Amino acid sequence: MSKVNTSKNVMHTSKTFKTKSISNGSYKLPLSVSIASLLSMCMLSLTPSVNISHAQITPNNTSATAGTSADKTGTITSVQNDQAGTWKLSGTWNLKNLNSNSPAFTSSFSMMKLDGSAMHKHIINDFKLAGNPTKASTGSTYNGTATVSMKEGPVSNVPISITLSDNGNISIMVDPKTTNNHFGNTPIEGKVTA
């Protein structure tokens, strides 16, 4: 038969608690448990379990759909020659959904003569990819059409070729014929910044 002993006192976090123990032959089993132990057991029972075999872990904070789309942005810094002289171009560009069937290219840049006169602005947007990008060992080229803002108003369906080089450069060739040779016959150059 077990005896209950209630004469033992336990100190824990500056409070005294009466404890009881069950004596069964030579062993004494305490009925009281420290507050820290109780809290620990409660926390363990409240902790949700995770099935690791079904948890999706994606390294480096990349999405699980990485490789299906990408974005690139950068700057335009270029010098163009046309029949009116030499022009300095500066601005920004971005190419979204790079690896999709419908990448979106937009660019906004100012154009001025080397002495700072005749400054005006152009926007290229509404890019529509024709076919698939051409991959080469030095980069990728995206051919299609876009809308280009001009002095007389926006010109749509302008053939455009965008080349992203692996060395961090971008080249934007705007069809000279449909833009009255406004950008000359050389590509607009820039850099990839992100």
Tab-separated table of C-alpha atoms in Angstrom:
chain	number	residue	atom	x	y	z
A	1	MET	CA	0.000	0.000	0.000
A	2	SER	CA	1.298	3.445	-0.864
A	3	LYS	CA	1.791	6.182	1.739
A	4	VAL	CA	1.388	9.881	1.009
A	5	ASN	CA	3.986	12.178	2.559
A	6	THR	CA	3.012	15.858	2.666
A	7	SER	CA	5.761	17.267	4.845
A	8	LYS	CA	8.226	18.233	2.055
A	9	ASN	CA	8.554	21.906	0.942
A	10	VAL	CA	9.998	22.955	-2.431
A	11	MET	CA	11.372	26.442	-3.226
A	12	HIS	CA	10.936	27.672	-6.818
A	13	THR	CA	11.080	31.245	-8.072
A	14	SER	CA	10.924	32.590	-4.507
A	15	LYS	CA	7.599	30.840	-3.730
A	16	THR	CA	7.127	27.825	-1.457
A	17	PHE	CA	4.853	25.022	-2.595
A	18	LYS	CA	3.777	21.986	-0.561
A	19	THR	CA	4.494	18.769	-2.366
A	20	LYS	CA	3.245	15.255	-2.046
A	21	SER	CA	5.081	12.111	-2.896
A	22	ILE	CA	3.986	8.531	-3.204
A	23	SER	CA	6.127	6.039	-1.390
A	24	ASN	CA	6.233	2.580	-2.931
A	25	GLY	CA	8.845	0.561	-1.167
A	26	SER	CA	12.215	2.227	-1.728
A	27	TYR	CA	11.112	4.707	-4.442
A	28	LYS	CA	9.482	8.098	-3.942
A	29	LEU	CA	7.643	9.612	-6.926
A	30	PRO	CA	6.952	13.370	-6.603
A	31	LEU	CA	3.457	14.536	-7.512
A	32	SER	CA	4.490	18.167	-7.856
A	33	VAL	CA	6.326	19.493	-10.866
A	34	SER	CA	8.190	22.787	-11.082
A	35	ILE	CA	6.484	25.657	-12.861
A	36	ALA	CA	9.269	25.708	-15.466
A	37	SER	CA	8.668	22.018	-16.211
A	38	LEU	CA	4.922	22.584	-16.534
A	39	LEU	CA	5.451	25.513	-18.892
A	40	SER	CA	7.905	23.495	-20.931
A	41	MET	CA	5.450	20.607	-21.264
A	42	CYS	CA	2.632	23.013	-22.211
A	43	MET	CA	4.750	24.683	-24.876
A	44	LEU	CA	5.687	21.324	-26.363
A	45	SER	CA	2.071	20.293	-26.572
A	46	LEU	CA	1.141	23.612	-28.229
A	47	THR	CA	3.936	23.515	-30.830
A	48	PRO	CA	2.470	22.527	-34.227
A	49	SER	CA	4.132	19.646	-35.933
A	50	VAL	CA	5.505	20.075	-39.452
A	51	ASN	CA	5.739	17.253	-41.908
A	52	ILE	CA	9.190	17.979	-43.352
A	53	SER	CA	8.746	15.587	-46.233
A	54	HIS	CA	5.877	17.743	-47.564
A	55	ALA	CA	7.229	21.189	-46.697
A	56	GLN	CA	8.332	23.257	-49.684
A	57	ILE	CA	11.716	24.797	-49.007
A	58	THR	CA	12.981	27.323	-51.535
A	59	PRO	CA	16.615	28.399	-51.135
A	60	ASN	CA	17.738	32.046	-51.228
A	61	ASN	CA	14.180	33.439	-51.081
A	62	THR	CA	13.498	32.636	-54.733
A	63	SER	CA	10.021	31.701	-55.792
A	64	ALA	CA	9.075	28.122	-56.510
A	65	THR	CA	8.394	29.158	-60.104
A	66	ALA	CA	11.873	30.573	-60.716
A	67	GLY	CA	12.919	30.244	-64.324
A	68	THR	CA	9.444	30.951	-65.699
A	69	SER	CA	9.815	34.734	-65.679
A	70	ALA	CA	12.430	37.352	-64.958
A	71	ASP	CA	12.774	41.115	-65.034
A	72	LYS	CA	15.684	43.311	-66.096
A	73	THR	CA	16.058	47.052	-65.701
A	74	GLY	CA	18.717	49.532	-66.631
A	75	THR	CA	19.803	52.869	-67.995
A	76	ILE	CA	20.157	54.402	-71.442
A	77	THR	CA	23.325	56.347	-72.208
A	78	SER	CA	23.845	56.692	-75.916
A	79	VAL	CA	24.941	59.010	-78.691
A	80	GLN	CA	22.957	58.955	-81.935
A	81	ASN	CA	23.609	60.658	-85.261
A	82	ASP	CA	20.910	61.751	-87.685
A	83	GLN	CA	20.638	64.335	-90.460
A	84	ALA	CA	20.194	67.123	-87.862
A	85	GLY	CA	23.428	66.298	-86.050
A	86	THR	CA	24.621	64.390	-82.987
A	87	TRP	CA	22.277	63.686	-80.084
A	88	LYS	CA	22.840	62.539	-76.514
A	89	LEU	CA	20.258	60.129	-75.064
A	90	SER	CA	19.773	59.340	-71.376
A	91	GLY	CA	17.003	57.555	-69.504
A	92	THR	CA	15.774	54.200	-68.232
A	93	TRP	CA	14.346	50.966	-69.560
A	94	ASN	CA	12.813	47.765	-68.193
A	95	LEU	CA	12.028	44.379	-69.648
A	96	LYS	CA	9.554	42.327	-67.609
A	97	ASN	CA	8.561	38.672	-67.923
A	98	LEU	CA	11.721	37.975	-69.858
A	99	ASN	CA	11.188	34.212	-70.091
A	100	SER	CA	7.506	34.339	-71.013
A	101	ASN	CA	5.710	34.377	-74.363
A	102	SER	CA	4.838	38.056	-73.863
A	103	PRO	CA	7.741	40.061	-72.421
A	104	ALA	CA	6.915	43.717	-71.726
A	105	PHE	CA	9.516	46.316	-72.731
A	106	THR	CA	9.264	50.012	-71.868
A	107	SER	CA	11.791	52.815	-72.087
A	108	SER	CA	11.687	56.513	-71.353
A	109	PHE	CA	14.605	58.740	-72.320
A	110	SER	CA	15.477	62.335	-73.116
A	111	MET	CA	17.237	63.349	-76.307
A	112	MET	CA	19.243	66.550	-76.710
A	113	LYS	CA	22.018	67.980	-78.829
A	114	LEU	CA	25.505	67.785	-77.366
A	115	ASP	CA	25.315	71.458	-76.326
A	116	GLY	CA	22.108	70.734	-74.325
A	117	SER	CA	19.704	72.382	-76.788
A	118	ALA	CA	16.580	70.969	-78.448
A	119	MET	CA	15.840	68.641	-75.520
A	120	HIS	CA	12.793	66.414	-75.937
A	121	LYS	CA	11.551	63.074	-74.640
A	122	HIS	CA	10.682	59.692	-76.169
A	123	ILE	CA	8.812	56.681	-74.816
A	124	ILE	CA	8.960	53.166	-76.238
A	125	ASN	CA	6.217	50.834	-74.998
A	126	ASP	CA	3.595	48.286	-76.028
A	127	PHE	CA	6.264	45.806	-77.141
A	128	LYS	CA	4.964	42.681	-78.884
A	129	LEU	CA	7.375	39.791	-79.337
A	130	ALA	CA	7.519	38.227	-82.796
A	131	GLY	CA	8.432	34.539	-82.620
A	132	ASN	CA	10.911	33.376	-79.995
A	133	PRO	CA	13.971	35.151	-78.620
A	134	THR	CA	17.210	34.322	-80.429
A	135	LYS	CA	19.780	32.882	-78.018
A	136	ALA	CA	23.479	33.226	-78.772
A	137	SER	CA	26.640	32.595	-76.787
A	138	THR	CA	26.895	36.329	-76.036
A	139	GLY	CA	23.264	37.052	-75.113
A	140	SER	CA	19.633	37.058	-76.269
A	141	THR	CA	17.781	39.110	-78.884
A	142	TYR	CA	14.059	39.912	-78.742
A	143	ASN	CA	12.541	40.997	-82.066
A	144	GLY	CA	9.083	42.492	-82.360
A	145	THR	CA	7.159	45.725	-82.693
A	146	ALA	CA	6.536	48.608	-80.306
A	147	THR	CA	4.953	52.043	-80.080
A	148	VAL	CA	7.423	54.954	-80.177
A	149	SER	CA	6.409	58.474	-79.182
A	150	MET	CA	7.449	61.084	-81.742
A	151	LYS	CA	6.923	64.834	-82.127
A	152	GLU	CA	3.913	64.268	-84.390
A	153	GLY	CA	2.436	61.671	-82.010
A	154	PRO	CA	2.911	57.982	-81.202
A	155	VAL	CA	3.917	55.650	-84.027
A	156	SER	CA	2.724	52.071	-83.540
A	157	ASN	CA	4.003	48.808	-84.995
A	158	VAL	CA	7.592	50.061	-85.221
A	159	PRO	CA	9.963	47.121	-85.788
A	160	ILE	CA	12.380	46.949	-82.867
A	161	SER	CA	15.199	44.615	-81.873
A	162	ILE	CA	16.364	44.394	-78.245
A	163	THR	CA	19.630	42.603	-77.485
A	164	LEU	CA	20.608	41.792	-73.906
A	165	SER	CA	24.287	40.899	-73.790
A	166	ASP	CA	25.755	38.610	-71.160
A	167	ASN	CA	28.296	41.354	-70.371
A	168	GLY	CA	25.549	43.649	-68.975
A	169	ASN	CA	24.821	45.808	-72.040
A	170	ILE	CA	21.571	46.430	-73.871
A	171	SER	CA	21.177	47.447	-77.497
A	172	ILE	CA	17.829	48.743	-78.821
A	173	MET	CA	17.578	49.021	-82.589
A	174	VAL	CA	14.560	51.101	-83.640
A	175	ASP	CA	13.633	50.797	-87.318
A	176	PRO	CA	14.934	53.994	-88.980
A	177	LYS	CA	12.410	53.916	-91.826
A	178	THR	CA	9.245	54.052	-89.673
A	179	THR	CA	10.715	56.751	-87.378
A	180	ASN	CA	12.011	59.067	-90.161
A	181	ASN	CA	15.604	58.242	-89.234
A	182	HIS	CA	15.112	60.169	-85.976
A	183	PHE	CA	17.450	57.883	-83.994
A	184	GLY	CA	19.896	57.420	-86.851
A	185	ASN	CA	20.873	54.007	-88.157
A	186	THR	CA	22.699	52.689	-85.077
A	187	PRO	CA	21.253	51.036	-81.951
A	188	ILE	CA	20.433	52.945	-78.780
A	189	GLU	CA	22.871	51.693	-76.137
A	190	GLY	CA	22.518	51.196	-72.410
A	191	LYS	CA	23.393	49.119	-69.372
A	192	VAL	CA	21.645	46.442	-67.316
A	193	THR	CA	21.565	47.570	-63.692
A	194	ALA	CA	19.307	44.944	-62.116
